PDB file of C-alpha atoms in Angstrom:
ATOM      1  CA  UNK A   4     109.042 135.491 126.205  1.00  0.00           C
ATOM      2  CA  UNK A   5     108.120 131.695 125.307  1.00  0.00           C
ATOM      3  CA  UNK A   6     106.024 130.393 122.548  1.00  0.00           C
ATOM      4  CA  UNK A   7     105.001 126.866 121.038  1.00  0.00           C
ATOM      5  CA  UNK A   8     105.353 125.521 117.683  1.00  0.00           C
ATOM      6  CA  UNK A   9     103.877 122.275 116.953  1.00  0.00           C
ATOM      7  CA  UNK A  10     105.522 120.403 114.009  1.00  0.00           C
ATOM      8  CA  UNK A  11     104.002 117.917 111.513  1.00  0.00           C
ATOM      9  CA  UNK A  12     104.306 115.555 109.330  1.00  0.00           C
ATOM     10  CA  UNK A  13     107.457 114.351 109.986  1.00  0.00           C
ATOM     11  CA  UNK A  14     109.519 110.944 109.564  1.00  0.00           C
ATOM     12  CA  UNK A  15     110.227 108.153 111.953  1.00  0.00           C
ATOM     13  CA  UNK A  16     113.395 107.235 113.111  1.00  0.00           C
ATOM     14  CA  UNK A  17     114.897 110.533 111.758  1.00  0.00           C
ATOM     15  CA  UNK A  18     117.191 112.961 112.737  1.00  0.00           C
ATOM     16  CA  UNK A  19     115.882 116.736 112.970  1.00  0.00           C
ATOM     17  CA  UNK A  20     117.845 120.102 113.582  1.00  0.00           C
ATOM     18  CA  UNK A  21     115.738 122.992 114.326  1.00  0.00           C
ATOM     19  CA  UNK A  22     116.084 126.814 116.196  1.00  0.00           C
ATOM     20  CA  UNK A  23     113.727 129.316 116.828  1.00  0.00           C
ATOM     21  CA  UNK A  24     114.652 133.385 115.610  1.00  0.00           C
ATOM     22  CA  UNK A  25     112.960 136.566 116.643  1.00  0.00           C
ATOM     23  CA  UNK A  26     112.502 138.836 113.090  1.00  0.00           C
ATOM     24  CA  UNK A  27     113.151 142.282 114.509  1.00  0.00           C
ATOM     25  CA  UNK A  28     113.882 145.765 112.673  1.00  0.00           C
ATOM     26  CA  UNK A  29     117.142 145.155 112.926  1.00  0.00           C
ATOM     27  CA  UNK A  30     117.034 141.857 111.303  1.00  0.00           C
ATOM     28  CA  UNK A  31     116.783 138.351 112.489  1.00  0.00           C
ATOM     29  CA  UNK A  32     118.364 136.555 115.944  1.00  0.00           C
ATOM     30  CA  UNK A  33     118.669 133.232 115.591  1.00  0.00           C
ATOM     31  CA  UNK A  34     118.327 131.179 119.081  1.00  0.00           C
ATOM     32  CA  UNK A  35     120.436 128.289 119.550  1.00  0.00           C
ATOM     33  CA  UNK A  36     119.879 125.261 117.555  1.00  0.00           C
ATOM     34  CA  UNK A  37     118.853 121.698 119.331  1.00  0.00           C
ATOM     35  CA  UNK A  38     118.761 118.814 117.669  1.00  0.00           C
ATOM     36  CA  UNK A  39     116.039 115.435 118.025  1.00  0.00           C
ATOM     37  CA  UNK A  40     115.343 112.185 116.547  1.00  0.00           C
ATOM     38  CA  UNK A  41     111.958 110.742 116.057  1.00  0.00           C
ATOM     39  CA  UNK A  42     111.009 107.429 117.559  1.00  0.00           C
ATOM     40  CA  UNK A  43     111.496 104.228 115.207  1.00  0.00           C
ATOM     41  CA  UNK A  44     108.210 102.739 114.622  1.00  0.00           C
ATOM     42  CA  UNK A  45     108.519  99.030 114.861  1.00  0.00           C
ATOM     43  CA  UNK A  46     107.314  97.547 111.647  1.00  0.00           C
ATOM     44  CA  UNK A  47     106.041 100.797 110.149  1.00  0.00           C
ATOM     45  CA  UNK A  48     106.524 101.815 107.207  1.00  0.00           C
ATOM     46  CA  UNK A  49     110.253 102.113 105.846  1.00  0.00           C
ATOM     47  CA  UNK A  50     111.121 106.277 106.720  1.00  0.00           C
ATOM     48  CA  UNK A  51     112.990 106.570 103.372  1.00  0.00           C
ATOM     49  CA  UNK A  52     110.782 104.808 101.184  1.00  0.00           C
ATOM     50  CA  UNK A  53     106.782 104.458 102.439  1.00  0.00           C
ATOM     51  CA  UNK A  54     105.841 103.206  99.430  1.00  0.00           C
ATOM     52  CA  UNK A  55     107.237 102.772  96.092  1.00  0.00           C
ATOM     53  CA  UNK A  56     105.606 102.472  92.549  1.00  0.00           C
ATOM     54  CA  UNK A  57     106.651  99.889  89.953  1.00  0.00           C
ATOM     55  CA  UNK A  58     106.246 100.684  85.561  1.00  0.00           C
ATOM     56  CA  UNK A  59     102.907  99.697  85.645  1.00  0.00           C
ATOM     57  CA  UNK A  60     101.636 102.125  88.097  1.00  0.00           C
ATOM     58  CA  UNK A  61     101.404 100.172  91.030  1.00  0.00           C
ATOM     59  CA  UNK A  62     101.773 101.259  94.512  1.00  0.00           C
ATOM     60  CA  UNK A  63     103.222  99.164  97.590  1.00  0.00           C
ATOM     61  CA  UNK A  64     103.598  99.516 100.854  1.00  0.00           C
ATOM     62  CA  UNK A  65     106.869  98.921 102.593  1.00  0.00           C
ATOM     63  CA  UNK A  66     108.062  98.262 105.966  1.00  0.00           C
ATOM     64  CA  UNK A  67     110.611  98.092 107.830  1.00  0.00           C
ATOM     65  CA  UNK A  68     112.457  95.324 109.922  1.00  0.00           C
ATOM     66  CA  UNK A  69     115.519  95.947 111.828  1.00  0.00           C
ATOM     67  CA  UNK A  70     118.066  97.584 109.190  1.00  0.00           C
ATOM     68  CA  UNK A  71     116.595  96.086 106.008  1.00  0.00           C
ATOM     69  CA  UNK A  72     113.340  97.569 104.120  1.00  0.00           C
ATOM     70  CA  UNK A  73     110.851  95.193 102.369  1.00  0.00           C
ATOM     71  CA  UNK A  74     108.574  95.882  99.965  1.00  0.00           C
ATOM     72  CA  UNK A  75     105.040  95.044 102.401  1.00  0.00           C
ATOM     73  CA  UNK A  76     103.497  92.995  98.994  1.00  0.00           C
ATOM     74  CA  UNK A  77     103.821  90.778  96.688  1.00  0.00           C
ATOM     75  CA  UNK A  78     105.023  92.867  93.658  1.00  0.00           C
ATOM     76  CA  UNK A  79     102.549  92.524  90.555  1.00  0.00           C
ATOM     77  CA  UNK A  80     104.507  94.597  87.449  1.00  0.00           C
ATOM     78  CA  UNK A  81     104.648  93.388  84.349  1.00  0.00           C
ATOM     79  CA  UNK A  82     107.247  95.610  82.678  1.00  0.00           C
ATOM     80  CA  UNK A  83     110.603  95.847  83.904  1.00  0.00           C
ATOM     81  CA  UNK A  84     112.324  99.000  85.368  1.00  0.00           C
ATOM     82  CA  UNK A  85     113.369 100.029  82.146  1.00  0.00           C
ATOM     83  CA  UNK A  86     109.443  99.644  80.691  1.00  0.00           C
ATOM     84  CA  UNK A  87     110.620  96.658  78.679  1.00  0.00           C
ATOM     85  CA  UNK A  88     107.447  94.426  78.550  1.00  0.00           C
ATOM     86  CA  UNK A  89     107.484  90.830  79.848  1.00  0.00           C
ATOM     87  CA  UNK A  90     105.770  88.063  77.936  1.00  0.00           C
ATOM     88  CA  UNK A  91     102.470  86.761  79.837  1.00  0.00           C
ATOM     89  CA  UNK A  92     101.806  82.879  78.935  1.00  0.00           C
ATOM     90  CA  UNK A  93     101.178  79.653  81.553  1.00  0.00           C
ATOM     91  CA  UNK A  94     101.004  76.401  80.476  1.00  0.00           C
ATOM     92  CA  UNK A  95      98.746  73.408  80.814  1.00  0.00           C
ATOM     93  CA  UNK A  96     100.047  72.302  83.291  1.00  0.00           C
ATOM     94  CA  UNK A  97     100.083  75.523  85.107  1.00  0.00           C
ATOM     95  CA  UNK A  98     104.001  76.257  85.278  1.00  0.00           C
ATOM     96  CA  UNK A  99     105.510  79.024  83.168  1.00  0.00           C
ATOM     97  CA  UNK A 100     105.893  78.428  79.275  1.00  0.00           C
ATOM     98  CA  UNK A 101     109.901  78.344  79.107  1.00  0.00           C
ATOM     99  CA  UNK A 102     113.131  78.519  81.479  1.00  0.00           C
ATOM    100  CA  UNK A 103     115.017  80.902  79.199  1.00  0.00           C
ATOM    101  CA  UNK A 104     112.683  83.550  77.989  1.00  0.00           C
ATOM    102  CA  UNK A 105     110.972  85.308  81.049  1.00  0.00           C
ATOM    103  CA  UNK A 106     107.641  85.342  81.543  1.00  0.00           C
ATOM    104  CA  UNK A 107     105.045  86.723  83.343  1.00  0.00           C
ATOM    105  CA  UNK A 108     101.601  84.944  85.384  1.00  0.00           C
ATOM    106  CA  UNK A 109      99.235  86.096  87.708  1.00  0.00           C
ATOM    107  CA  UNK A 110     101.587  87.909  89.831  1.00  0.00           C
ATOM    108  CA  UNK A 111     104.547  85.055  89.508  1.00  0.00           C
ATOM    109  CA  UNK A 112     107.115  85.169  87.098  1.00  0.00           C
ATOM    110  CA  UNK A 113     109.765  82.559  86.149  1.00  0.00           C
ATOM    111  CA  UNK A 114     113.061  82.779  87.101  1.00  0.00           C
ATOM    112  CA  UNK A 115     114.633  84.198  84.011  1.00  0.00           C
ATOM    113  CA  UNK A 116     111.584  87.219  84.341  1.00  0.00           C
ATOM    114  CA  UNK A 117     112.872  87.226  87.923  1.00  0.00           C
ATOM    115  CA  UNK A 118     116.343  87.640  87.456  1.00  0.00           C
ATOM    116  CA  UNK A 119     116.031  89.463  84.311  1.00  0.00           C
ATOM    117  CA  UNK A 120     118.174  86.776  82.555  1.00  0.00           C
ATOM    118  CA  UNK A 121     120.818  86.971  85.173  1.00  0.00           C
ATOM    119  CA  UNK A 122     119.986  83.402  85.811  1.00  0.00           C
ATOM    120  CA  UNK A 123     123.499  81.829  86.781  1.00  0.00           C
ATOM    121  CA  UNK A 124     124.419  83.047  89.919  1.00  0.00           C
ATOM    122  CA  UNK A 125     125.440  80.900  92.668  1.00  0.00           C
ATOM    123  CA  UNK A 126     126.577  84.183  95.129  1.00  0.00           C
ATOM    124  CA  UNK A 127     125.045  84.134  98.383  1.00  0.00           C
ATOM    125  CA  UNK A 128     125.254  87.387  98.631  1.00  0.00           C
ATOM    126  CA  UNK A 129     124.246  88.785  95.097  1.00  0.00           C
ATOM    127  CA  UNK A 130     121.663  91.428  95.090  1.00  0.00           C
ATOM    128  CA  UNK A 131     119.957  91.495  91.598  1.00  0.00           C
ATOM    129  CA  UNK A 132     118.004  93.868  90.424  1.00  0.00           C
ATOM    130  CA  UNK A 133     115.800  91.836  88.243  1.00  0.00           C
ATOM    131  CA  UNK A 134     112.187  92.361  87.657  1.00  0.00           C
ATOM    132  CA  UNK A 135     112.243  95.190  90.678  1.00  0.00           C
ATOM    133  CA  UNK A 136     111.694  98.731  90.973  1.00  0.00           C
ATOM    134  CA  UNK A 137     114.935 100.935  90.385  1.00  0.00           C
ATOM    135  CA  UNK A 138     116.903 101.031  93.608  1.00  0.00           C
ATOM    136  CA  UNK A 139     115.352  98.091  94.685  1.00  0.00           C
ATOM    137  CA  UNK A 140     116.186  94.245  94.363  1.00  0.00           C
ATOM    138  CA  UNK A 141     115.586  90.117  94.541  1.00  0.00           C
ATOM    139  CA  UNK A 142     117.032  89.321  97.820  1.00  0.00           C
ATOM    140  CA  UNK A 143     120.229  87.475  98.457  1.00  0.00           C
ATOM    141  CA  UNK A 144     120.099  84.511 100.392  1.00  0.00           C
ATOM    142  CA  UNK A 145     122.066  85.939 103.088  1.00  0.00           C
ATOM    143  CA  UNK A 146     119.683  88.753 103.687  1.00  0.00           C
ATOM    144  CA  UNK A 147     116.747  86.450 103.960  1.00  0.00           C
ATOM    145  CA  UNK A 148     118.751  84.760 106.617  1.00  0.00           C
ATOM    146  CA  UNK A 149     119.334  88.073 108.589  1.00  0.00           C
ATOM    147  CA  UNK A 150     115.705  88.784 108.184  1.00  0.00           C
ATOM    148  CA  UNK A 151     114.615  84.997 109.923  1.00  0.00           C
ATOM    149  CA  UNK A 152     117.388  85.599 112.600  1.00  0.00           C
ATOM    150  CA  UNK A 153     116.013  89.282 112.911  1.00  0.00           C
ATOM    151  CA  UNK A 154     112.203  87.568 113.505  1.00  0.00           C
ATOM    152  CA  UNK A 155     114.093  84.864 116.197  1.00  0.00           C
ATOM    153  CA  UNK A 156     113.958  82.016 113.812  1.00  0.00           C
ATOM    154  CA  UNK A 157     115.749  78.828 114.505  1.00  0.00           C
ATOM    155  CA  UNK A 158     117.930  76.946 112.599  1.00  0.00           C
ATOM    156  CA  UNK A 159     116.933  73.173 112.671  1.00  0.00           C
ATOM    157  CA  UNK A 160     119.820  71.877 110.740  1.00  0.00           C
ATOM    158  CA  UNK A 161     117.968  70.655 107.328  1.00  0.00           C
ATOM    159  CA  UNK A 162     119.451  70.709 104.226  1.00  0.00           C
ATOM    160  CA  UNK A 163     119.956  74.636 103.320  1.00  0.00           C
ATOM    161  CA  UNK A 164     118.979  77.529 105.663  1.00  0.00           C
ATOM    162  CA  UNK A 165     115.419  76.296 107.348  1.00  0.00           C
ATOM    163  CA  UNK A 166     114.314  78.156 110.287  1.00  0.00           C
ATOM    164  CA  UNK A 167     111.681  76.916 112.749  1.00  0.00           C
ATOM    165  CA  UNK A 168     109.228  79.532 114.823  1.00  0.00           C
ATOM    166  CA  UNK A 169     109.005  82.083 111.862  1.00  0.00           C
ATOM    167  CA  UNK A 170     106.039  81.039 109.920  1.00  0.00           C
ATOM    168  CA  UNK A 171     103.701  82.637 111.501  1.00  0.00           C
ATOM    169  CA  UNK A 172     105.062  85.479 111.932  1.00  0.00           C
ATOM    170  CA  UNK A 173     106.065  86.811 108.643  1.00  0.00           C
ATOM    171  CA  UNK A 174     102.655  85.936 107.433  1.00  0.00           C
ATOM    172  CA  UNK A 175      99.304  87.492 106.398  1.00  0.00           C
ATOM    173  CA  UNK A 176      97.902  84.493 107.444  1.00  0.00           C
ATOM    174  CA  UNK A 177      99.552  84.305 110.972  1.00  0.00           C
ATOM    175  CA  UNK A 178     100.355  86.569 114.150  1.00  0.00           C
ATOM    176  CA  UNK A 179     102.437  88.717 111.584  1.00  0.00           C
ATOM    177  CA  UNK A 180     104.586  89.753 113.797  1.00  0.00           C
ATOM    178  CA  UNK A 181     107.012  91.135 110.977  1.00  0.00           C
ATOM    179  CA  UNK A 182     104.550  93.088 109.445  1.00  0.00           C
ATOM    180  CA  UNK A 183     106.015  91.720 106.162  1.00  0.00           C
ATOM    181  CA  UNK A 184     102.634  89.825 105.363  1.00  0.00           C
ATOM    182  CA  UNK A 185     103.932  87.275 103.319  1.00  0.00           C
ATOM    183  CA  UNK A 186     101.571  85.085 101.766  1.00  0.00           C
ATOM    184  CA  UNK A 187     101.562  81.576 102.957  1.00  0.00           C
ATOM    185  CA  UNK A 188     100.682  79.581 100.051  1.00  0.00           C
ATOM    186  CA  UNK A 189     103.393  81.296  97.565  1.00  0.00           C
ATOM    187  CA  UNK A 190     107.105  80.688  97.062  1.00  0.00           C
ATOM    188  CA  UNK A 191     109.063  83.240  96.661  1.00  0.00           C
ATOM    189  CA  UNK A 192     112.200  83.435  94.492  1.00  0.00           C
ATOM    190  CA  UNK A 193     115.840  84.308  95.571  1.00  0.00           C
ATOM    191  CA  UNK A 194     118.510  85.486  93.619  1.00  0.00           C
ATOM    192  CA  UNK A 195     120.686  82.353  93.683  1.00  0.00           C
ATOM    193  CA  UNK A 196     120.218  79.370  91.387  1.00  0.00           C
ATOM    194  CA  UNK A 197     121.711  76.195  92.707  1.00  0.00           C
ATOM    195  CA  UNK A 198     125.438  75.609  92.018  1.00  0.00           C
ATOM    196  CA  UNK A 199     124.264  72.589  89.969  1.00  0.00           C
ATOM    197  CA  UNK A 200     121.069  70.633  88.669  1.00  0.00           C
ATOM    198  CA  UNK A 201     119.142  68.286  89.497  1.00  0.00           C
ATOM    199  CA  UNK A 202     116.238  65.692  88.487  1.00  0.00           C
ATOM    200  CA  UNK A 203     113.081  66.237  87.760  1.00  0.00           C
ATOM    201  CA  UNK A 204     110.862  63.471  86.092  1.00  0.00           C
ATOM    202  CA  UNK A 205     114.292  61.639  85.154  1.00  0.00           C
ATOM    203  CA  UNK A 206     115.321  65.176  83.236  1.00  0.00           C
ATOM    204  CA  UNK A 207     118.105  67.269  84.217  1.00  0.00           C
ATOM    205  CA  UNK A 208     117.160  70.814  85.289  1.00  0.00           C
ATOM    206  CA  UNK A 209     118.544  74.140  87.012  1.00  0.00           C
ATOM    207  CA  UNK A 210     116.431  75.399  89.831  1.00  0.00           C
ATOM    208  CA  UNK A 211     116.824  78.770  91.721  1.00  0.00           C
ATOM    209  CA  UNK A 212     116.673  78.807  94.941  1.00  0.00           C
ATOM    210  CA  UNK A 213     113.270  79.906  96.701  1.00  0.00           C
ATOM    211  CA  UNK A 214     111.443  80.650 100.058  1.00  0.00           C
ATOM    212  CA  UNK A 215     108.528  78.725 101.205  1.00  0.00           C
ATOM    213  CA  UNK A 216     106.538  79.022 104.005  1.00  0.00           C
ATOM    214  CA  UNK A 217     105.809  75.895 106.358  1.00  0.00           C
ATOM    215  CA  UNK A 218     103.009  76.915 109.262  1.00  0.00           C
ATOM    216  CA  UNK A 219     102.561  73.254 109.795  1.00  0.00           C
ATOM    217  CA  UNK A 220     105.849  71.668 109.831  1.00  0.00           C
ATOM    218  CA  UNK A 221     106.942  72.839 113.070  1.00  0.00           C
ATOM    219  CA  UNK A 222     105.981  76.976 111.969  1.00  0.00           C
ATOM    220  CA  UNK A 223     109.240  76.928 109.475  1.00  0.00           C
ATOM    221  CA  UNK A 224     110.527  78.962 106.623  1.00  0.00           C
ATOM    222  CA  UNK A 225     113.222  77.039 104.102  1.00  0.00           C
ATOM    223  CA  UNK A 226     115.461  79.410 102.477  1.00  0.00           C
ATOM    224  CA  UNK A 227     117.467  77.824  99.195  1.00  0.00           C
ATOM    225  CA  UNK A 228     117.023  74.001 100.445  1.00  0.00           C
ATOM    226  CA  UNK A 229     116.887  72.271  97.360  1.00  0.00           C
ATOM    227  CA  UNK A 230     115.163  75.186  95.470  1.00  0.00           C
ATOM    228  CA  UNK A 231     113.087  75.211  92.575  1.00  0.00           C
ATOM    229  CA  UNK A 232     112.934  74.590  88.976  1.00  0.00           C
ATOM    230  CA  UNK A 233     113.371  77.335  86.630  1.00  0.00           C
ATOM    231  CA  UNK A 234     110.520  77.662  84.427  1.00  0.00           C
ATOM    232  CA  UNK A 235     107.935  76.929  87.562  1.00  0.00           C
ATOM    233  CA  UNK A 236     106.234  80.317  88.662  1.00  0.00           C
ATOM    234  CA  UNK A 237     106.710  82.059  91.892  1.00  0.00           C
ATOM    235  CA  UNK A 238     106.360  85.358  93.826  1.00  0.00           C
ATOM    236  CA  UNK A 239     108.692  87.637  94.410  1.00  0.00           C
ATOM    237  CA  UNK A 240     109.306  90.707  96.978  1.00  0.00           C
ATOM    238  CA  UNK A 241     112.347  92.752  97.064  1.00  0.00           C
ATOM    239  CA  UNK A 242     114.555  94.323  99.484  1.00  0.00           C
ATOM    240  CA  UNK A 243     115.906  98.076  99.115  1.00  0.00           C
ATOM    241  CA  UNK A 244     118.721  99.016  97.801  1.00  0.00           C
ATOM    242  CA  UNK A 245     120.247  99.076  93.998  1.00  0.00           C
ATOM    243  CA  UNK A 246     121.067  95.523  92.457  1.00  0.00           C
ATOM    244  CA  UNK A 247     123.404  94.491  90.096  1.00  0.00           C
ATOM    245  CA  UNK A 248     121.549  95.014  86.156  1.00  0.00           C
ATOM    246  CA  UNK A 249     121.731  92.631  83.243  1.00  0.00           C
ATOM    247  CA  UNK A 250     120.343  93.709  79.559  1.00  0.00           C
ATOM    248  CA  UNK A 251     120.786  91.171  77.197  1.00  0.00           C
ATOM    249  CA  UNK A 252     122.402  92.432  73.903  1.00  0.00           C
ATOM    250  CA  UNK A 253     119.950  90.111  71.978  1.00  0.00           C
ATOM    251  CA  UNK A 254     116.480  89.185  72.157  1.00  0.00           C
ATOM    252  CA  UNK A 255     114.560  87.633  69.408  1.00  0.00           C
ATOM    253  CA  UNK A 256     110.749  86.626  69.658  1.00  0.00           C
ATOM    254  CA  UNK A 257     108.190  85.448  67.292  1.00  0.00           C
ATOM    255  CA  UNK A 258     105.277  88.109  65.960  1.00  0.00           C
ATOM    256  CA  UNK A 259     102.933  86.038  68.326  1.00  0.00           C
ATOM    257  CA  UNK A 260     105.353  87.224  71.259  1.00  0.00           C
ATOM    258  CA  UNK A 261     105.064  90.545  70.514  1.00  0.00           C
TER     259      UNK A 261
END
C-alpha cells in the first residue's frame, strides 16, 4: 500500500528528516527514514530569523544574502536591548545634540546611541551590539565588504573600501537586486570610528565610519572612506549574530533628561 502526505509550512534552505509508520495492534513499524533539504530562496527572508522585534515593539523584516542575514529595514527603537531609554533631542542645525551622550532622532541616532558608548573602536572586524536587538549587531566593516563583493561590487581604488555597480542594487530606490532595500538618501553607521580625527570647521573631531549610497557617481557605495562625525545622525541596520556589549558603570543626566 502507498499513501501521500503533503507537508506545510516549512523553512527554506533547511534540512528535514522524516519516515512514515503503520500503527498496527501490535504496535507501530516505522519505515525507513529519508532525509531532504528545502530550496534556498534567494533574497527571502532569513530561515532562522523572518523577522525580529526590537524593545519598542517593532517588527522587521529580514533577508537573507549569501551567508549573512540583514535586518530588511532601517531599525526605528528607541530603547536599547536591555529597555534602557535613549534620550530624543536634534539640534538647530539638525545634527544630534552631543557626541558623548547618545541620542535618539527620527529613526537616526548618533554614534555613541549607536555603539552604545562603545565609541573607540578602530577593529575592522568588531561586531557591536549597540543599539540592536539581542543576538543581533552594527556591522563590521569587513562584513559590509563581503556583502558589496557578495552583490558584484567593484573596488575603484578611492580612499577606504568604495565599490562601484552596487548602488542600485541594494536600494529601495533602485533594481534592488539584494533585497536589502536600503534607503538611498541615509548613511548608515558602522561599528568602527576612525583610528584618528580629523577637521571639521577648523575643530578637531572623531568620526565613525559610515555607509553612503552614491546612484550617481558611477552607482557606488563608500564603506569607512573618511567617515563621519560623531554627534551627526545616521541610520543604522544590523547584521545577525551576538555583538560584543558595553554598559557604562556611570551615567548621570539632568532632570530635563529624564
Amino acid at each position: 500500500p502507498s499513501f501521500t502526505k503533503t507537508i506545510s509550512n516549512l523553512q527554506a534552505n533547511t534540512q528535514y528528516v522524516f519516515a512514515a509508520y503503520a500503527q498496527t495492534t501490535d504496535g507501530r513499524v516505522m519505515g525507513e527514514y529519508l532525509n531532504f533539504k528545502t530550496h534556498f530562496i534567494p533574497n527571502g527572508p532569513c530561515p532562522s530569523a523572518p523577522t525580529i522585534t526590537d524593545m519598542d515593539g517593532n517588527t522587521y523584516q529580514t533577508v537573507q544574502i549569501g551567508n549573512q542575514c540583514w535586518m530588511k529595514e532601517d531599525l526605528r527603537t528607541t530603547k536599547y536591548a536591555t529597555g534602557r531609554n535613549i534620550l530624543s533631542g536634534v539640534s538647530a542645525n539638525g545634527n544630534i545634540n552631543s557626541s558623548i551622550i547618545p541620542y535618539h532622532y527620527n529613526g537616526t541616532y548618533n554614534f555613541a546611541a549607536a555603539t552604545n558608548l562603545k565609541m573607540n573602536n578602530t577593529d575592522e572586524n568588531a561586531q557591536i551590539q549597540g543599539v540592536c536587538p539581542a543576538g543581533w549587531h552594527l556591522p563590521s566593516v569587513i562584513e559590509w565588504t563581503t556583502l558589496a563583493v557578495a552583490m558584484g561590487g567593484t573596488d575603484n581604488g578611492n580612499i577606504g573600501y568604495c565599490y562601484n555597480n552596487i548602488a542600485g542594487k541594494l536600494t529601495a530606490e533602485g533594481t534592488n537586486e539584494s533585497g536589502l532595500s536600503l534607503n538611498g538618501q541615509n548613511k548608515y553607521w558602522l561599528s568602527k570610528m576612525t583610528s584618528g580625527a580629523s577637521y571639521l570647521d577648523n575643530t578637531m573631531i572623531d568620526r565613525g565610519f559610515i555607509v553612503r549610497i552614491l546612484p550617481n557617481n558611477n552607482d557606488a557605495v563608500t564603506i569607512a572612506n573618511m567617515g563621519y562625525a560623531v554627534f551627526e545622525n545616521c541610520a543604522v541596520r544590523c547584521i545577525k549574530g551576538e555583538g560584543s556589549t558595553y554598559v557604562p558603570t556611570v551615567s548621570i543626566l539632568s532632570a530635563q533628561d529624564i
